[in-house]
């Protein structure tokens, strides 16, 4: 990596980590808000869902803004907005205040993925390595957000915790505005125009983006989003059942069996956090693979691995604790190794001057359409068996793999 690459990658790594740190800190804070504001789980869940919904829906207009105004300013606005949203939580006096603050977070965070991924695609010459480090930073936020928030809550009142969490993002926004880098260094010589400035131009750009090749990419990332959200939403609960069936109730010997710490200890949550942490290595491998193989070919192999893991998960659990640990680690590694390959494929099948809008559409698919994965898997879990849950997940990845084969064998980028 050259100096420009390192400057860009450092900037987006901080942004990516912050987005997911805040995303995963909110559920921890919810346990406090349920008591603080005396609201039902349904009401609080609905309030928080507004912010999470905006996180996905806002990706498309975020992509438009990226093409129009550039990534640097949008990422800085994202970081500043997220920091301000957590400062606003400090002053929330009820469910309305929480809803407003979390909605501000969702709107702010929604522009990050189109902006950050466009900046890597257009500015980083070592693109594969850039995607790898970017993804690893996201996993640090995913795994570290709940842990950091829980630790801070051990020592400080929750309102002070939200202020402490806000500080890094606000500082990063200021530093990002002063950092020196060329956001188009990787596409020198290519014509890059600003994004659409009117509704007709937006539809024109959309028609230009949605070539047959990109349409297949859109369908592939939608199915992968269904697998991702469906798997991770119910996995903590499933891991709890699997641990209970393999080793019984787990209580660490360092706690007094009658202590509150022993009562609140949940081994499944720690296994889940470990799975997310293993994903850091997967992100690195996936990013490096984009330097060694064509990313659209790479996702075929990765999707086949995800199918095999889903089909083999329950049989592996039946083999005992070591089988559960092994298949969980393999899932975490492969699930996140898929992400850099997906991002590089989106870049491959999009035009430089419309990358923001392209990533906006695809992340609307991943977070928007993908959110249905939780509903689908939840329905299967309610009315079917555990094996049926994993077979449904395998169906998502299998369909995506078949579409990826068609993409590779029939279509060229932008055709």
PDB file of N, CA and C in Angstrom, residues 4 20 30 34 199 212 224 318 321 367 412:
ATOM      1  N   UNK A   4      -1.150   7.157   0.048  1.00  0.00           N
ATOM      2  CA  UNK A   4      -2.550   7.539  -0.170  1.00  0.00           C
ATOM      3  C   UNK A   4      -3.483   6.406   0.251  1.00  0.00           C
ATOM      4  N   UNK A  20     -20.562   0.107  13.387  1.00  0.00           N
ATOM      5  CA  UNK A  20     -21.030  -1.155  13.965  1.00  0.00           C
ATOM      6  C   UNK A  20     -20.895  -1.175  15.484  1.00  0.00           C
ATOM      7  N   UNK A  30     -30.611  -0.960  25.632  1.00  0.00           N
ATOM      8  CA  UNK A  30     -32.056  -1.214  25.715  1.00  0.00           C
ATOM      9  C   UNK A  30     -32.422  -1.899  27.026  1.00  0.00           C
ATOM     10  N   UNK A  34     -35.434  -0.204  29.334  1.00  0.00           N
ATOM     11  CA  UNK A  34     -36.672  -0.891  29.711  1.00  0.00           C
ATOM     12  C   UNK A  34     -37.046  -0.581  31.160  1.00  0.00           C
ATOM     13  N   UNK A 199     -34.731  14.404 -10.578  1.00  0.00           N
ATOM     14  CA  UNK A 199     -35.408  13.105 -10.598  1.00  0.00           C
ATOM     15  C   UNK A 199     -35.206  12.395 -11.938  1.00  0.00           C
ATOM     16  N   UNK A 212     -27.799  -6.089 -17.015  1.00  0.00           N
ATOM     17  CA  UNK A 212     -28.157  -7.448 -16.630  1.00  0.00           C
ATOM     18  C   UNK A 212     -27.158  -8.009 -15.617  1.00  0.00           C
ATOM     19  N   UNK A 224     -27.768 -13.212  -0.138  1.00  0.00           N
ATOM     20  CA  UNK A 224     -26.736 -13.287   0.891  1.00  0.00           C
ATOM     21  C   UNK A 224     -27.151 -12.507   2.141  1.00  0.00           C
ATOM     22  N   UNK A 318     -24.388 -32.457  16.947  1.00  0.00           N
ATOM     23  CA  UNK A 318     -24.684 -33.768  17.535  1.00  0.00           C
ATOM     24  C   UNK A 318     -23.435 -34.561  17.868  1.00  0.00           C
ATOM     25  N   UNK A 321     -19.402 -31.128  21.943  1.00  0.00           N
ATOM     26  CA  UNK A 321     -18.974 -29.744  22.146  1.00  0.00           C
ATOM     27  C   UNK A 321     -17.944 -29.308  21.120  1.00  0.00           C
ATOM     28  N   UNK A 367     -29.336  -4.748   3.649  1.00  0.00           N
ATOM     29  CA  UNK A 367     -29.930  -4.424   4.941  1.00  0.00           C
ATOM     30  C   UNK A 367     -31.454  -4.356   4.896  1.00  0.00           C
ATOM     31  N   UNK A 412     -20.475 -10.030 -18.807  1.00  0.00           N
ATOM     32  CA  UNK A 412     -19.287  -9.232 -18.547  1.00  0.00           C
ATOM     33  C   UNK A 412     -19.686  -8.015 -17.732  1.00  0.00           C
TER      34      UNK A 412
END
